[in-house]
GROMACS .gro file of C-alpha atoms in nm:
model
  344
    1UNK     CA    1   1.986  -2.599  -3.183
    2UNK     CA    2   2.114  -2.283  -3.057
    3UNK     CA    3   1.914  -1.988  -2.873
    4UNK     CA    4   1.987  -1.659  -2.652
    5UNK     CA    5   1.803  -1.514  -2.394
    6UNK     CA    6   1.854  -1.182  -2.379
    7UNK     CA    7   1.856  -1.078  -1.974
    8UNK     CA    8   2.080  -0.696  -1.962
    9UNK     CA    9   1.783  -0.541  -1.876
   10UNK     CA   10   1.781  -0.343  -1.499
   11UNK     CA   11   1.405  -0.339  -1.437
   12UNK     CA   12   1.369  -0.001  -1.286
   13UNK     CA   13   1.017  -0.030  -1.290
   14UNK     CA   14   1.021  -0.295  -1.035
   15UNK     CA   15   1.241  -0.112  -0.754
   16UNK     CA   16   1.370  -0.209  -0.513
   17UNK     CA   17   1.306  -0.576  -0.615
   18UNK     CA   18   1.587  -0.522  -0.817
   19UNK     CA   19   1.828  -0.323  -0.605
   20UNK     CA   20   2.032  -0.678  -0.583
   21UNK     CA   21   1.920  -0.869  -0.878
   22UNK     CA   22   1.851  -0.788  -1.248
   23UNK     CA   23   1.506  -0.857  -1.366
   24UNK     CA   24   1.530  -1.208  -1.504
   25UNK     CA   25   1.598  -1.334  -1.201
   26UNK     CA   26   1.256  -1.189  -1.034
   27UNK     CA   27   1.034  -1.499  -0.909
   28UNK     CA   28   0.688  -1.573  -0.979
   29UNK     CA   29   0.580  -1.872  -0.785
   30UNK     CA   30   0.909  -1.860  -0.603
   31UNK     CA   31   1.039  -1.907  -0.993
   32UNK     CA   32   1.304  -1.669  -1.156
   33UNK     CA   33   1.116  -1.534  -1.503
   34UNK     CA   34   1.419  -1.648  -1.739
   35UNK     CA   35   1.336  -2.005  -1.593
   36UNK     CA   36   1.031  -2.018  -1.756
   37UNK     CA   37   1.196  -1.854  -2.134
   38UNK     CA   38   1.465  -2.125  -2.085
   39UNK     CA   39   1.189  -2.435  -2.045
   40UNK     CA   40   1.028  -2.340  -2.349
   41UNK     CA   41   1.307  -2.327  -2.518
   42UNK     CA   42   1.460  -2.647  -2.438
   43UNK     CA   43   1.085  -2.781  -2.498
   44UNK     CA   44   1.129  -2.640  -2.866
   45UNK     CA   45   1.485  -2.795  -2.947
   46UNK     CA   46   1.708  -2.596  -2.812
   47UNK     CA   47   2.032  -2.811  -2.663
   48UNK     CA   48   2.258  -2.500  -2.589
   49UNK     CA   49   2.134  -2.120  -2.453
   50UNK     CA   50   2.357  -1.844  -2.430
   51UNK     CA   51   2.279  -1.571  -2.234
   52UNK     CA   52   2.309  -1.188  -2.287
   53UNK     CA   53   2.361  -1.010  -1.914
   54UNK     CA   54   2.471  -0.658  -1.820
   55UNK     CA   55   2.336  -0.539  -1.517
   56UNK     CA   56   2.377  -0.782  -1.207
   57UNK     CA   57   2.490  -1.012  -1.431
   58UNK     CA   58   2.731  -1.218  -1.150
   59UNK     CA   59   2.385  -1.366  -1.040
   60UNK     CA   60   2.213  -1.438  -1.351
   61UNK     CA   61   2.608  -1.644  -1.432
   62UNK     CA   62   2.561  -1.881  -1.113
   63UNK     CA   63   2.216  -1.914  -1.157
   64UNK     CA   64   2.250  -2.030  -1.559
   65UNK     CA   65   2.549  -2.252  -1.426
   66UNK     CA   66   2.273  -2.518  -1.273
   67UNK     CA   67   2.110  -2.538  -1.598
   68UNK     CA   68   2.374  -2.722  -1.715
   69UNK     CA   69   2.323  -3.123  -1.789
   70UNK     CA   70   2.369  -3.399  -2.059
   71UNK     CA   71   2.032  -3.239  -2.182
   72UNK     CA   72   2.140  -2.903  -2.200
   73UNK     CA   73   2.428  -2.655  -2.226
   74UNK     CA   74   2.430  -2.328  -2.072
   75UNK     CA   75   2.699  -2.025  -2.045
   76UNK     CA   76   2.672  -1.631  -2.012
   77UNK     CA   77   2.808  -1.342  -2.246
   78UNK     CA   78   2.807  -1.048  -2.038
   79UNK     CA   79   2.856  -0.684  -2.198
   80UNK     CA   80   3.080  -0.464  -2.121
   81UNK     CA   81   2.871  -0.196  -2.224
   82UNK     CA   82   2.528  -0.203  -2.321
   83UNK     CA   83   2.440  -0.292  -2.657
   84UNK     CA   84   2.093  -0.308  -2.711
   85UNK     CA   85   1.881  -0.619  -2.780
   86UNK     CA   86   2.021  -0.679  -3.096
   87UNK     CA   87   2.374  -0.561  -3.077
   88UNK     CA   88   2.373  -0.811  -2.777
   89UNK     CA   89   2.328  -1.097  -2.990
   90UNK     CA   90   2.592  -0.938  -3.235
   91UNK     CA   91   2.825  -1.012  -3.017
   92UNK     CA   92   2.738  -1.411  -3.082
   93UNK     CA   93   2.814  -1.409  -3.450
   94UNK     CA   94   3.042  -1.628  -3.478
   95UNK     CA   95   2.822  -1.908  -3.210
   96UNK     CA   96   2.534  -1.832  -3.415
   97UNK     CA   97   2.591  -2.002  -3.810
   98UNK     CA   98   2.259  -2.181  -3.815
   99UNK     CA   99   1.908  -2.116  -3.785
  100UNK     CA  100   1.839  -1.978  -3.406
  101UNK     CA  101   1.641  -1.854  -3.130
  102UNK     CA  102   1.642  -1.529  -2.924
  103UNK     CA  103   1.397  -1.466  -2.662
  104UNK     CA  104   1.343  -1.180  -2.413
  105UNK     CA  105   1.467  -1.307  -2.102
  106UNK     CA  106   1.271  -1.020  -1.821
  107UNK     CA  107   0.912  -1.106  -1.986
  108UNK     CA  108   0.781  -1.448  -1.849
  109UNK     CA  109   0.682  -1.611  -2.170
  110UNK     CA  110   0.553  -1.982  -2.266
  111UNK     CA  111   0.513  -2.030  -2.595
  112UNK     CA  112   0.492  -2.344  -2.870
  113UNK     CA  113   0.830  -2.274  -3.028
  114UNK     CA  114   0.827  -2.609  -3.191
  115UNK     CA  115   0.509  -2.485  -3.374
  116UNK     CA  116   0.715  -2.153  -3.496
  117UNK     CA  117   0.988  -2.304  -3.572
  118UNK     CA  118   0.816  -2.481  -3.844
  119UNK     CA  119   0.627  -2.248  -3.973
  120UNK     CA  120   0.969  -2.023  -3.976
  121UNK     CA  121   1.048  -2.323  -4.217
  122UNK     CA  122   0.786  -2.363  -4.380
  123UNK     CA  123   0.725  -1.991  -4.502
  124UNK     CA  124   1.115  -1.951  -4.562
  125UNK     CA  125   1.160  -1.647  -4.408
  126UNK     CA  126   1.463  -1.495  -4.276
  127UNK     CA  127   1.302  -1.372  -3.946
  128UNK     CA  128   0.965  -1.540  -3.796
  129UNK     CA  129   0.840  -1.337  -3.453
  130UNK     CA  130   0.593  -1.456  -3.213
  131UNK     CA  131   0.284  -1.236  -3.137
  132UNK     CA  132   0.048  -1.172  -2.822
  133UNK     CA  133  -0.243  -0.998  -2.875
  134UNK     CA  134  -0.330  -0.718  -2.585
  135UNK     CA  135  -0.598  -0.450  -2.487
  136UNK     CA  136  -0.407  -0.171  -2.483
  137UNK     CA  137  -0.125  -0.141  -2.702
  138UNK     CA  138  -0.021   0.214  -2.644
  139UNK     CA  139   0.312   0.042  -2.423
  140UNK     CA  140   0.396  -0.178  -2.692
  141UNK     CA  141   0.537  -0.235  -3.061
  142UNK     CA  142   0.245  -0.341  -3.284
  143UNK     CA  143   0.267  -0.553  -3.569
  144UNK     CA  144   0.095  -0.511  -3.904
  145UNK     CA  145   0.045  -0.856  -4.110
  146UNK     CA  146  -0.072  -0.906  -4.493
  147UNK     CA  147  -0.094  -1.213  -4.674
  148UNK     CA  148   0.133  -1.128  -4.915
  149UNK     CA  149   0.485  -0.975  -4.876
  150UNK     CA  150   0.384  -0.602  -4.900
  151UNK     CA  151   0.066  -0.629  -4.904
  152UNK     CA  152  -0.180  -0.427  -4.719
  153UNK     CA  153  -0.254  -0.438  -4.342
  154UNK     CA  154  -0.509  -0.697  -4.248
  155UNK     CA  155  -0.611  -0.675  -3.834
  156UNK     CA  156  -0.764  -0.994  -3.833
  157UNK     CA  157  -0.524  -1.233  -4.007
  158UNK     CA  158  -0.378  -1.403  -3.646
  159UNK     CA  159  -0.054  -1.505  -3.940
  160UNK     CA  160   0.115  -1.378  -4.193
  161UNK     CA  161   0.344  -1.200  -4.361
  162UNK     CA  162   0.495  -0.857  -4.166
  163UNK     CA  163   0.403  -0.529  -4.359
  164UNK     CA  164   0.480  -0.254  -4.119
  165UNK     CA  165   0.547  -0.207  -3.758
  166UNK     CA  166   0.402   0.064  -3.492
  167UNK     CA  167   0.571   0.167  -3.187
  168UNK     CA  168   0.355   0.265  -2.876
  169UNK     CA  169   0.053   0.423  -3.043
  170UNK     CA  170  -0.255   0.572  -2.889
  171UNK     CA  171  -0.571   0.316  -2.926
  172UNK     CA  172  -0.682   0.534  -3.169
  173UNK     CA  173  -0.351   0.566  -3.376
  174UNK     CA  174  -0.300   0.161  -3.361
  175UNK     CA  175  -0.367  -0.038  -3.716
  176UNK     CA  176  -0.375  -0.352  -3.533
  177UNK     CA  177  -0.383  -0.498  -3.160
  178UNK     CA  178  -0.135  -0.777  -3.213
  179UNK     CA  179   0.242  -0.701  -3.051
  180UNK     CA  180   0.570  -0.805  -3.093
  181UNK     CA  181   0.601  -1.041  -2.780
  182UNK     CA  182   0.961  -1.062  -2.820
  183UNK     CA  183   1.041  -1.428  -2.928
  184UNK     CA  184   1.217  -1.451  -3.286
  185UNK     CA  185   1.354  -1.740  -3.496
  186UNK     CA  186   1.620  -1.619  -3.700
  187UNK     CA  187   1.866  -1.679  -3.992
  188UNK     CA  188   2.227  -1.600  -3.910
  189UNK     CA  189   2.226  -1.369  -4.264
  190UNK     CA  190   2.020  -1.131  -4.044
  191UNK     CA  191   2.241  -1.043  -3.835
  192UNK     CA  192   2.446  -0.863  -4.136
  193UNK     CA  193   2.252  -0.587  -4.076
  194UNK     CA  194   2.379  -0.521  -3.731
  195UNK     CA  195   2.678  -0.271  -3.703
  196UNK     CA  196   2.954  -0.369  -3.540
  197UNK     CA  197   3.033  -0.207  -3.186
  198UNK     CA  198   2.714   0.000  -3.175
  199UNK     CA  199   2.410  -0.002  -2.986
  200UNK     CA  200   2.136  -0.161  -3.202
  201UNK     CA  201   1.738  -0.229  -3.152
  202UNK     CA  202   1.575  -0.534  -3.302
  203UNK     CA  203   1.216  -0.339  -3.298
  204UNK     CA  204   1.363  -0.032  -3.382
  205UNK     CA  205   1.594  -0.058  -3.607
  206UNK     CA  206   1.688  -0.418  -3.769
  207UNK     CA  207   1.299  -0.550  -3.825
  208UNK     CA  208   1.204  -0.202  -3.993
  209UNK     CA  209   1.562  -0.270  -4.238
  210UNK     CA  210   1.454  -0.597  -4.296
  211UNK     CA  211   1.139  -0.455  -4.451
  212UNK     CA  212   1.310  -0.160  -4.660
  213UNK     CA  213   1.564  -0.433  -4.782
  214UNK     CA  214   1.240  -0.699  -4.886
  215UNK     CA  215   1.406  -0.973  -4.677
  216UNK     CA  216   1.110  -1.219  -4.582
  217UNK     CA  217   0.982  -1.160  -4.238
  218UNK     CA  218   0.680  -1.364  -4.147
  219UNK     CA  219   0.515  -1.327  -3.785
  220UNK     CA  220   0.245  -1.529  -3.583
  221UNK     CA  221  -0.056  -1.519  -3.328
  222UNK     CA  222   0.094  -1.750  -3.026
  223UNK     CA  223  -0.045  -1.970  -2.801
  224UNK     CA  224   0.054  -2.007  -2.412
  225UNK     CA  225   0.169  -1.730  -2.177
  226UNK     CA  226   0.311  -1.405  -2.179
  227UNK     CA  227   0.298  -1.133  -1.932
  228UNK     CA  228   0.491  -0.855  -1.942
  229UNK     CA  229   0.583  -0.804  -1.544
  230UNK     CA  230   0.729  -0.455  -1.572
  231UNK     CA  231   0.562  -0.295  -1.305
  232UNK     CA  232   0.474  -0.473  -0.948
  233UNK     CA  233   0.145  -0.500  -1.039
  234UNK     CA  234   0.195  -0.691  -1.313
  235UNK     CA  235   0.398  -0.943  -1.086
  236UNK     CA  236   0.101  -0.967  -0.854
  237UNK     CA  237  -0.110  -1.054  -1.127
  238UNK     CA  238   0.107  -1.306  -1.311
  239UNK     CA  239   0.124  -1.515  -0.957
  240UNK     CA  240  -0.241  -1.593  -1.026
  241UNK     CA  241  -0.238  -1.622  -1.358
  242UNK     CA  242   0.045  -1.903  -1.368
  243UNK     CA  243  -0.108  -2.135  -1.082
  244UNK     CA  244  -0.490  -2.118  -1.296
  245UNK     CA  245  -0.285  -2.183  -1.638
  246UNK     CA  246   0.004  -2.432  -1.510
  247UNK     CA  247  -0.112  -2.667  -1.811
  248UNK     CA  248  -0.028  -2.391  -2.087
  249UNK     CA  249   0.338  -2.406  -1.893
  250UNK     CA  250   0.662  -2.651  -1.980
  251UNK     CA  251   0.822  -2.513  -1.603
  252UNK     CA  252   0.711  -2.720  -1.323
  253UNK     CA  253   0.504  -2.536  -1.106
  254UNK     CA  254   0.441  -2.596  -0.749
  255UNK     CA  255   0.117  -2.741  -0.654
  256UNK     CA  256   0.066  -2.514  -0.358
  257UNK     CA  257   0.300  -2.244  -0.286
  258UNK     CA  258   0.117  -2.179   0.072
  259UNK     CA  259   0.179  -2.522   0.206
  260UNK     CA  260   0.565  -2.424   0.318
  261UNK     CA  261   0.469  -2.115   0.448
  262UNK     CA  262   0.367  -2.067   0.840
  263UNK     CA  263   0.033  -1.896   0.821
  264UNK     CA  264  -0.140  -1.837   1.134
  265UNK     CA  265  -0.323  -1.515   1.042
  266UNK     CA  266  -0.566  -1.483   0.719
  267UNK     CA  267  -0.426  -1.516   0.398
  268UNK     CA  268  -0.706  -1.385   0.181
  269UNK     CA  269  -0.598  -1.360  -0.214
  270UNK     CA  270  -0.248  -1.392  -0.149
  271UNK     CA  271   0.065  -1.590  -0.221
  272UNK     CA  272   0.331  -1.675   0.054
  273UNK     CA  273   0.615  -1.851  -0.041
  274UNK     CA  274   0.841  -2.070   0.166
  275UNK     CA  275   0.953  -2.045   0.495
  276UNK     CA  276   0.729  -1.700   0.493
  277UNK     CA  277   0.524  -1.657   0.754
  278UNK     CA  278   0.217  -1.461   0.836
  279UNK     CA  279   0.140  -1.426   1.217
  280UNK     CA  280  -0.241  -1.441   1.392
  281UNK     CA  281  -0.439  -1.144   1.433
  282UNK     CA  282  -0.291  -1.041   1.088
  283UNK     CA  283  -0.480  -0.990   0.738
  284UNK     CA  284  -0.268  -0.992   0.438
  285UNK     CA  285  -0.517  -0.986   0.080
  286UNK     CA  286  -0.397  -1.027  -0.242
  287UNK     CA  287  -0.020  -0.990  -0.189
  288UNK     CA  288   0.301  -1.179  -0.242
  289UNK     CA  289   0.533  -1.255  -0.001
  290UNK     CA  290   0.853  -1.434  -0.098
  291UNK     CA  291   1.091  -1.636   0.013
  292UNK     CA  292   1.129  -1.597   0.382
  293UNK     CA  293   0.927  -1.276   0.457
  294UNK     CA  294   0.745  -1.243   0.760
  295UNK     CA  295   0.411  -1.031   0.861
  296UNK     CA  296   0.421  -0.985   1.210
  297UNK     CA  297   0.104  -0.994   1.419
  298UNK     CA  298  -0.194  -0.717   1.426
  299UNK     CA  299  -0.089  -0.619   1.070
  300UNK     CA  300  -0.332  -0.520   0.754
  301UNK     CA  301  -0.138  -0.615   0.425
  302UNK     CA  302  -0.309  -0.527   0.065
  303UNK     CA  303  -0.175  -0.511  -0.317
  304UNK     CA  304   0.178  -0.561  -0.158
  305UNK     CA  305   0.464  -0.731  -0.294
  306UNK     CA  306   0.710  -0.813   0.030
  307UNK     CA  307   1.093  -0.906  -0.056
  308UNK     CA  308   1.287  -1.235   0.062
  309UNK     CA  309   1.374  -1.218   0.384
  310UNK     CA  310   1.199  -0.879   0.481
  311UNK     CA  311   0.987  -0.831   0.779
  312UNK     CA  312   0.694  -0.629   0.881
  313UNK     CA  313   0.705  -0.582   1.211
  314UNK     CA  314   0.388  -0.494   1.467
  315UNK     CA  315   0.090  -0.284   1.357
  316UNK     CA  316   0.183  -0.216   1.046
  317UNK     CA  317  -0.060  -0.090   0.784
  318UNK     CA  318  -0.013  -0.134   0.423
  319UNK     CA  319  -0.159  -0.063   0.111
  320UNK     CA  320   0.003  -0.091  -0.285
  321UNK     CA  321   0.375  -0.105  -0.118
  322UNK     CA  322   0.680  -0.321  -0.249
  323UNK     CA  323   0.939  -0.372   0.056
  324UNK     CA  324   1.266  -0.477  -0.077
  325UNK     CA  325   1.423  -0.819   0.025
  326UNK     CA  326   1.613  -0.796   0.395
  327UNK     CA  327   1.422  -0.465   0.489
  328UNK     CA  328   1.264  -0.383   0.792
  329UNK     CA  329   0.944  -0.193   0.801
  330UNK     CA  330   0.924  -0.011   1.149
  331UNK     CA  331   0.599  -0.125   1.347
  332UNK     CA  332   0.271   0.050   1.327
  333UNK     CA  333   0.378   0.223   0.955
  334UNK     CA  334   0.090   0.282   0.815
  335UNK     CA  335   0.240   0.353   0.422
  336UNK     CA  336  -0.016   0.379   0.076
  337UNK     CA  337   0.205   0.313  -0.213
  338UNK     CA  338   0.548   0.341  -0.065
  339UNK     CA  339   0.831   0.183  -0.194
  340UNK     CA  340   1.076   0.126   0.076
  341UNK     CA  341   1.356   0.186   0.050
  342UNK     CA  342   1.280   0.472  -0.134
  343UNK     CA  343   1.472   0.405  -0.498
  344UNK     CA  344   1.599   0.789  -0.575
   0.00000   0.00000   0.00000
């Protein structure tokens, strides 16, 4: 079975971490986000993975090449022009001639795809989407389910026929708290709805069009892990969630991310990845040090993300800052909620 991972996004809200790499290559506990999606697909029966890329596609191509083995074939299809989430998959229409799976490469997800695929076949759906339950729906696409095709919405259902979509509603307007989680089981006929050479989106155009045409569209609330890492604060939260729920994830998670680091100072509620260092007399709280990052003596770091091989010089006090890969923060800097270098 073939699976497609959509990985064309830039991840502008994660700047400066995404200045030199696409959002799917940002690491969680030292593992690129896209690897969690790939491993879930393989666990679900996919043996060929195609990656659609755009921004900084060359780094993804090199990484995807390393996936190839006797168990999986992996390759990249780079878009010359951004075609949207559905348009990028339409470019692969000649490859996708049987039931296939589409996943988003820039959300951290580890689903029971085999179970979702079995449900798709059982219901005879043309498309089946994974759903996730959230408290605040205002940043997502809400999905309304019914027990019968075209029936009334029942907000208590965990699975059912899709009756309506609602894009980023206010909490007062929302008719449900389940959202489109960005993973779909699809039949190749769905691709016929996507025009050639036109930017097109799954949630805004393809799925609403399926409802208008009466095409069977099913959805199910999934179990496992789903996390939107759109902001630096989300990335910080994701580290601990992954470590606490490793039994729900197909990807092999390191037991002790801090064990390969040189920690002489205080590392309180923080994760320091391999080759990183915290000097004596320094305190690092609720922060992430990526590979090779270092904090010099006499620093106080809180709620920060320090990029790969970045250096925090002596005496810095940082709170809520994001430091780009390879950057050096001048000694005695006192910064609050700053991204360095500036992303303007």
